[in-house]
Amino acid sequence: MNTTNEATRPAGTILFNTGFEGTTHLSAATGPYFHGHPEQYEDFRGNDPTVPAPNDWAWIAADPVLGTLRIYHEGGDESQRFARVVPDEADPTNRVLRFWIGEPNVAAREPAVLHPKSRVQAELYGNTGLRELYQSVRMRFHPDFALLKQYPHSFSWLTLAEFWNKPFWSEVSADAPMPFPFRISLGVKKLAAGPVNALYFGVESQIMASPPPDFQVAGIWHETNTDFAVPVGSWMTLDTYYREGDRDTGRFFCAVTPDSGPRRVLFDIHDWTYHPQNPAPDGLTHYNPIKLYTSAGIVEFLRHQGAALQVDWDDFALWSGRTPKEEGA
């Protein structure tokens, strides 16, 4: 559903936008084999005439800055997880992109995967010189998500978006790690063991302190916003902004606008947004604009209660040359 009025469309150059309407659909594909296992993808096809151009998925493939945007599962089949463009049950005239995980879909396999886990994500990989980016997307957690307030443990790993200024892996070989890996992960956190009253948004940046198979990470900065409880069962718009820079020039910004309330700035962090030892950062080469990635334990907890992990997405847009207003409005 396109809810943006052209008269109020924010400044900047729009790189791509879609409401997942029109002929938008997903087509299954198989990627390269890493560690002897085929990587499982789905490609976006079609276009959405309900929003202004660029609104055709083929356009991204031809863009000189943006890489390839597709869905990645890593493992499993549609009985365990899926990404689908479907009608919204609350408004069948509106189509949404649904991420659903009913059971852990990534089995442990050394040395790449040390423990079972759960993943459905969109990935925009192979970008060139993407040093600044503004993203907006509407999202809604399924009511089952509220059950996680009863999860017996605290958790900090439930990722909704991830920004890589150099990944730890190589596109050529999974056994040849890249230097200076750095990521920013935006997600949901449960701050205490036992039942809690609310879940919160959190963000953290990390470097890879040791390469595979150890996968040891070290934190650079992190924040959790405890002034705003994550809404469940209702739509909200999540805006994020990334600017490559050091402790003085880097910036990560995130704001949320629930359909039922005013816009709230969750994070406005001025700090490193690339590896501090990297002598020549080259932007967001790899980036997950929307993601559902977590432990096997969280998904199993929901499954044992007849529930699943589900997020719906809509009205996805990317800009260059747009920055958050100074007042965060």
Short mmCIF file of C-alpha atoms in Angstrom, two decimals:
data_model
loop_
_atom_site.label_atom_id
_atom_site.label_comp_id
_atom_site.label_asym_id
_atom_site.label_seq_id
_atom_site.Cartn_x
_atom_site.Cartn_y
_atom_site.Cartn_z
CA MET A 1 0.00 0.00 0.00
CA ASN A 2 1.50 3.33 -1.02
CA THR A 3 0.80 5.80 1.79
CA THR A 4 3.26 8.53 0.68
CA ASN A 5 1.81 11.78 -0.64
CA GLU A 6 3.92 13.17 -3.49
CA ALA A 7 3.67 16.68 -2.05
CA THR A 8 5.32 15.52 1.16
CA ARG A 9 7.82 13.06 -0.33
CA PRO A 10 11.13 13.72 1.46
CA ALA A 11 14.08 15.37 -0.26
CA GLY A 12 16.81 13.34 -1.90
CA THR A 13 17.06 11.00 -4.86
CA ILE A 14 14.93 7.91 -4.59
CA LEU A 15 16.90 4.84 -5.64
CA PHE A 16 14.02 2.37 -5.51
CA ASN A 17 10.57 1.96 -4.00
CA THR A 18 7.82 -0.64 -3.94
CA GLY A 19 4.59 -1.43 -2.14
CA PHE A 20 4.82 -5.06 -3.39
CA GLU A 21 1.80 -4.42 -5.62
CA GLY A 22 1.38 -4.92 -9.38
CA THR A 23 3.29 -7.87 -10.79
CA THR A 24 5.80 -8.09 -7.92
CA HIS A 25 6.59 -11.72 -7.13
CA LEU A 26 9.42 -14.02 -6.04
CA SER A 27 11.17 -16.61 -8.20
CA ALA A 28 13.26 -19.43 -6.68
CA ALA A 29 16.97 -19.60 -7.48
CA THR A 30 20.02 -21.52 -6.26
CA GLY A 31 23.26 -19.71 -5.62
CA PRO A 32 26.89 -20.85 -5.35
CA TYR A 33 28.02 -23.76 -3.21
CA PHE A 34 29.87 -22.77 -0.03
CA HIS A 35 31.35 -25.56 2.13
CA GLY A 36 29.64 -28.05 -0.18
CA HIS A 37 26.12 -26.71 0.39
CA PRO A 38 23.97 -24.83 -2.15
CA GLU A 39 22.82 -21.39 -1.04
CA GLN A 40 19.06 -20.86 -1.38
CA TYR A 41 17.75 -17.61 -2.87
CA GLU A 42 14.63 -16.06 -4.34
CA ASP A 43 14.76 -13.25 -6.88
CA PHE A 44 12.28 -10.38 -7.04
CA ARG A 45 10.51 -9.94 -10.38
CA GLY A 46 7.91 -7.57 -11.81
CA ASN A 47 7.06 -3.96 -11.00
CA ASP A 48 4.71 -1.89 -8.85
CA PRO A 49 2.81 0.79 -10.84
CA THR A 50 1.20 2.18 -7.66
CA VAL A 51 4.44 4.03 -6.79
CA PRO A 52 6.62 6.33 -8.92
CA ALA A 53 9.62 4.98 -10.82
CA PRO A 54 12.05 3.46 -10.16
CA ASN A 55 9.58 0.71 -9.26
CA ASP A 56 10.75 -2.18 -11.46
CA TRP A 57 12.91 -4.84 -9.82
CA ALA A 58 14.96 -5.16 -13.01
CA TRP A 59 16.08 -1.56 -12.52
CA ILE A 60 18.17 -2.47 -9.46
CA ALA A 61 20.19 -4.95 -11.51
CA ALA A 62 21.13 -2.14 -13.92
CA ASP A 63 21.99 0.47 -11.27
CA PRO A 64 25.74 1.31 -11.15
CA VAL A 65 25.80 1.70 -7.34
CA LEU A 66 23.35 -0.89 -6.08
CA GLY A 67 24.19 -4.58 -6.26
CA THR A 68 21.77 -7.53 -6.35
CA LEU A 69 18.64 -7.48 -4.17
CA ARG A 70 17.18 -10.90 -3.41
CA ILE A 71 15.82 -13.11 -0.63
CA TYR A 72 18.22 -15.51 1.10
CA HIS A 73 17.26 -18.43 3.36
CA GLU A 74 20.57 -20.32 3.84
CA GLY A 75 18.72 -23.57 4.45
CA GLY A 76 15.45 -25.39 4.94
CA ASP A 77 12.30 -25.50 2.82
CA GLU A 78 8.91 -23.79 2.80
CA SER A 79 7.56 -26.08 5.51
CA GLN A 80 10.11 -24.45 7.83
CA ARG A 81 10.37 -20.88 6.53
CA PHE A 82 9.25 -18.71 3.64
CA ALA A 83 9.16 -15.25 2.11
CA ARG A 84 5.96 -14.57 0.13
CA VAL A 85 4.09 -11.66 -1.39
CA VAL A 86 0.56 -12.16 -0.02
CA PRO A 87 -2.68 -10.23 0.57
CA ASP A 88 -2.88 -8.62 3.99
CA GLU A 89 -5.60 -10.39 5.99
CA ALA A 90 -6.61 -7.07 7.57
CA ASP A 91 -6.95 -5.44 4.12
CA PRO A 92 -7.05 -7.93 1.22
CA THR A 93 -6.67 -5.08 -1.29
CA ASN A 94 -3.15 -4.52 0.04
CA ARG A 95 -0.23 -6.87 -0.63
CA VAL A 96 2.67 -7.33 1.77
CA LEU A 97 5.97 -9.20 1.87
CA ARG A 98 5.71 -11.83 4.61
CA PHE A 99 8.68 -13.41 6.40
CA TRP A 100 7.63 -16.55 8.31
CA ILE A 101 9.73 -19.04 10.29
CA GLY A 102 7.94 -22.04 11.79
CA GLU A 103 11.00 -24.06 12.81
CA PRO A 104 14.77 -23.57 12.67
CA ASN A 105 15.79 -23.81 9.02
CA VAL A 106 19.60 -23.69 9.19
CA ALA A 107 21.24 -26.86 10.48
CA ALA A 108 24.63 -26.84 12.17
CA ARG A 109 27.44 -27.63 9.75
CA GLU A 110 31.07 -26.97 10.59
CA PRO A 111 32.96 -24.79 10.05
CA ALA A 112 30.42 -22.32 8.66
CA VAL A 113 27.49 -22.87 11.08
CA LEU A 114 28.33 -23.94 14.62
CA HIS A 115 24.73 -24.04 15.94
CA PRO A 116 21.25 -24.40 14.40
CA LYS A 117 19.55 -21.09 13.68
CA SER A 118 16.70 -19.42 11.81
CA ARG A 119 16.93 -17.04 8.86
CA VAL A 120 14.88 -15.28 6.18
CA GLN A 121 16.37 -12.05 4.83
CA ALA A 122 16.56 -9.65 1.93
CA GLU A 123 20.10 -8.88 0.90
CA LEU A 124 21.47 -6.09 -1.25
CA TYR A 125 24.98 -7.35 -1.98
CA GLY A 126 27.71 -6.17 -4.32
CA ASN A 127 27.13 -2.43 -3.86
CA THR A 128 29.77 0.03 -5.07
CA GLY A 129 30.51 3.26 -3.21
CA LEU A 130 27.32 3.18 -1.13
CA ARG A 131 28.60 5.45 1.65
CA GLU A 132 25.31 7.04 2.66
CA LEU A 133 21.79 5.60 2.59
CA TYR A 134 18.30 6.39 3.89
CA GLN A 135 15.72 3.60 4.08
CA SER A 136 12.03 3.55 4.97
CA VAL A 137 9.85 0.46 5.39
CA ARG A 138 6.56 -0.34 7.07
CA MET A 139 6.51 -3.41 9.28
CA ARG A 140 4.15 -5.36 11.52
CA PHE A 141 4.92 -8.13 14.01
CA HIS A 142 2.37 -10.94 14.09
CA PRO A 143 0.48 -11.21 17.43
CA ASP A 144 2.47 -14.42 18.14
CA PHE A 145 5.47 -12.15 18.68
CA ALA A 146 4.04 -11.09 22.05
CA LEU A 147 4.69 -14.62 23.34
CA LEU A 148 8.41 -13.79 23.37
CA LYS A 149 7.80 -11.64 26.44
CA GLN A 150 7.37 -15.01 28.22
CA TYR A 151 10.60 -16.50 26.80
CA PRO A 152 12.55 -17.90 29.78
CA HIS A 153 15.83 -16.15 28.93
CA SER A 154 16.95 -12.69 27.95
CA PHE A 155 18.00 -12.31 24.32
CA SER A 156 19.77 -9.79 22.12
CA TRP A 157 19.83 -11.73 18.85
CA LEU A 158 16.71 -11.11 16.81
CA THR A 159 17.92 -9.11 13.82
CA LEU A 160 15.67 -6.95 11.64
CA ALA A 161 18.30 -5.17 9.50
CA GLU A 162 22.07 -5.34 9.11
CA PHE A 163 24.65 -3.04 7.54
CA TRP A 164 28.05 -4.44 6.49
CA ASN A 165 30.98 -2.16 5.73
CA LYS A 166 32.99 -5.14 4.50
CA PRO A 167 31.66 -8.58 5.44
CA PHE A 168 33.81 -11.28 7.04
CA TRP A 169 33.14 -13.65 4.14
CA SER A 170 34.40 -13.51 0.58
CA GLU A 171 32.18 -13.71 -2.48
CA VAL A 172 34.91 -15.82 -4.09
CA SER A 173 35.44 -18.40 -1.34
CA ALA A 174 33.93 -18.94 2.10
CA ASP A 175 37.38 -20.09 3.22
CA ALA A 176 39.04 -16.75 2.40
CA PRO A 177 37.78 -14.18 4.95
CA MET A 178 37.81 -10.48 4.09
CA PRO A 179 39.89 -7.98 6.10
CA PHE A 180 38.36 -5.36 8.43
CA PRO A 181 34.81 -6.77 8.72
CA PHE A 182 32.33 -4.41 10.42
CA ARG A 183 28.57 -4.60 10.89
CA ILE A 184 25.71 -2.68 12.45
CA SER A 185 22.80 -4.88 13.57
CA LEU A 186 19.35 -3.48 14.35
CA GLY A 187 16.93 -5.75 16.16
CA VAL A 188 14.71 -6.61 19.11
CA LYS A 189 15.96 -7.34 22.62
CA LYS A 190 14.54 -8.93 25.77
CA LEU A 191 16.44 -7.44 28.67
CA ALA A 192 15.77 -9.90 31.49
CA ALA A 193 15.13 -13.58 32.13
CA GLY A 194 11.60 -14.67 32.89
CA PRO A 195 8.37 -12.87 31.94
CA VAL A 196 8.72 -9.18 31.01
CA ASN A 197 6.26 -6.43 30.18
CA ALA A 198 7.92 -5.22 26.99
CA LEU A 199 10.46 -5.91 24.25
CA TYR A 200 12.71 -3.13 22.96
CA PHE A 201 14.64 -2.09 19.88
CA GLY A 202 18.42 -2.26 20.12
CA VAL A 203 21.38 -1.59 17.84
CA GLU A 204 25.03 -2.58 18.04
CA SER A 205 28.18 -2.38 15.96
CA GLN A 206 30.77 -5.13 15.90
CA ILE A 207 34.05 -6.09 14.28
CA MET A 208 35.13 -9.66 13.60
CA ALA A 209 37.99 -10.12 16.06
CA SER A 210 38.97 -13.54 14.69
CA PRO A 211 38.08 -15.13 11.34
CA PRO A 212 36.15 -18.36 10.73
CA PRO A 213 35.84 -20.92 12.13
CA ASP A 214 36.13 -19.06 15.46
CA PHE A 215 33.73 -16.20 14.60
CA GLN A 216 34.76 -14.13 17.61
CA VAL A 217 33.29 -10.61 17.57
CA ALA A 218 34.11 -7.46 19.51
CA GLY A 219 31.67 -4.65 20.14
CA ILE A 220 32.39 -1.03 19.21
CA TRP A 221 29.17 0.64 20.42
CA HIS A 222 25.64 -0.38 21.32
CA GLU A 223 22.36 1.17 22.49
CA THR A 224 18.93 -0.08 23.58
CA ASN A 225 15.93 2.25 23.62
CA THR A 226 13.84 1.45 26.69
CA ASP A 227 11.52 4.44 26.24
CA PHE A 228 9.56 2.76 23.46
CA ALA A 229 8.06 -0.74 23.70
CA VAL A 230 7.98 -2.71 20.45
CA PRO A 231 4.38 -2.68 19.12
CA VAL A 232 2.88 -6.06 18.24
CA GLY A 233 0.02 -6.65 15.81
CA SER A 234 -0.03 -3.12 14.37
CA TRP A 235 1.79 -1.32 11.57
CA MET A 236 4.69 1.06 12.08
CA THR A 237 7.15 2.79 9.76
CA LEU A 238 10.85 2.28 10.46
CA ASP A 239 13.28 4.84 9.00
CA THR A 240 17.03 4.22 9.13
CA TYR A 241 20.00 6.30 7.96
CA TYR A 242 23.63 5.25 7.56
CA ARG A 243 26.63 7.48 6.87
CA GLU A 244 30.13 6.06 6.60
CA GLY A 245 32.53 7.76 8.97
CA ASP A 246 34.78 7.66 12.01
CA ARG A 247 33.99 8.61 15.59
CA ASP A 248 33.43 12.23 14.52
CA THR A 249 31.82 11.83 11.09
CA GLY A 250 29.95 8.51 11.19
CA ARG A 251 26.23 8.42 11.90
CA PHE A 252 23.50 5.83 12.39
CA PHE A 253 19.92 7.06 12.85
CA CYS A 254 16.67 5.15 13.38
CA ALA A 255 13.13 6.44 13.98
CA VAL A 256 9.80 4.65 14.30
CA THR A 257 6.32 5.97 13.51
CA PRO A 258 3.47 3.75 14.74
CA ASP A 259 0.23 4.11 12.80
CA SER A 260 -1.39 4.90 16.14
CA GLY A 261 1.09 7.51 17.36
CA PRO A 262 3.76 10.13 16.67
CA ARG A 263 7.23 9.59 15.26
CA ARG A 264 9.87 8.63 17.82
CA VAL A 265 13.63 8.78 17.36
CA LEU A 266 15.04 5.49 18.65
CA PHE A 267 18.74 6.07 17.95
CA ASP A 268 20.93 8.91 16.68
CA ILE A 269 24.47 7.66 17.08
CA HIS A 270 27.55 9.60 15.97
CA ASP A 271 30.42 7.11 16.02
CA TRP A 272 32.38 4.63 13.91
CA THR A 273 30.39 3.12 11.06
CA TYR A 274 33.31 1.15 9.62
CA HIS A 275 36.16 -0.88 11.13
CA PRO A 276 38.42 1.55 13.05
CA GLN A 277 41.53 -0.09 11.59
CA ASN A 278 40.32 -0.03 7.99
CA PRO A 279 42.58 2.40 6.06
CA ALA A 280 40.26 2.58 3.03
CA PRO A 281 36.57 1.97 3.81
CA ASP A 282 34.44 1.59 0.69
CA GLY A 283 30.85 1.87 1.85
CA LEU A 284 28.07 -0.64 2.44
CA THR A 285 29.20 -3.38 0.12
CA HIS A 286 26.68 -5.75 1.74
CA TYR A 287 23.44 -4.75 3.40
CA ASN A 288 20.26 -6.46 4.66
CA PRO A 289 17.45 -3.88 4.48
CA ILE A 290 14.94 -6.29 6.05
CA LYS A 291 15.80 -9.43 7.93
CA LEU A 292 14.46 -12.06 10.32
CA TYR A 293 17.44 -13.84 11.84
CA THR A 294 17.64 -15.42 15.28
CA SER A 295 18.49 -18.49 17.33
CA ALA A 296 16.88 -21.90 17.04
CA GLY A 297 15.77 -21.56 20.66
CA ILE A 298 13.49 -18.59 20.04
CA VAL A 299 11.75 -20.26 17.11
CA GLU A 300 11.40 -23.56 18.99
CA PHE A 301 9.87 -21.73 21.96
CA LEU A 302 7.16 -20.33 19.67
CA ARG A 303 6.69 -23.62 17.80
CA HIS A 304 6.02 -25.54 21.01
CA GLN A 305 3.13 -23.14 21.67
CA GLY A 306 1.64 -23.59 18.21
CA ALA A 307 3.03 -20.23 17.09
CA ALA A 308 5.61 -18.96 14.60
CA LEU A 309 7.94 -16.01 14.05
CA GLN A 310 6.35 -13.72 11.46
CA VAL A 311 6.91 -10.16 10.23
CA ASP A 312 5.04 -8.40 7.41
CA TRP A 313 6.76 -5.66 5.38
CA ASP A 314 5.34 -2.98 3.09
CA ASP A 315 6.19 0.32 1.36
CA PHE A 316 9.94 -0.19 1.07
CA ALA A 317 12.01 2.75 -0.24
CA LEU A 318 15.69 3.67 -0.56
CA TRP A 319 17.12 7.18 -1.00
CA SER A 320 20.48 8.80 -1.56
CA GLY A 321 21.05 12.42 -0.62
CA ARG A 322 18.44 12.35 2.13
CA THR A 323 19.38 12.90 5.77
CA PRO A 324 17.28 12.97 8.95
CA LYS A 325 16.01 16.36 9.99
CA GLU A 326 18.07 17.80 12.81
CA GLU A 327 15.09 17.72 15.14
CA GLY A 328 14.41 14.11 14.17
CA ALA A 329 10.90 14.94 12.96
#
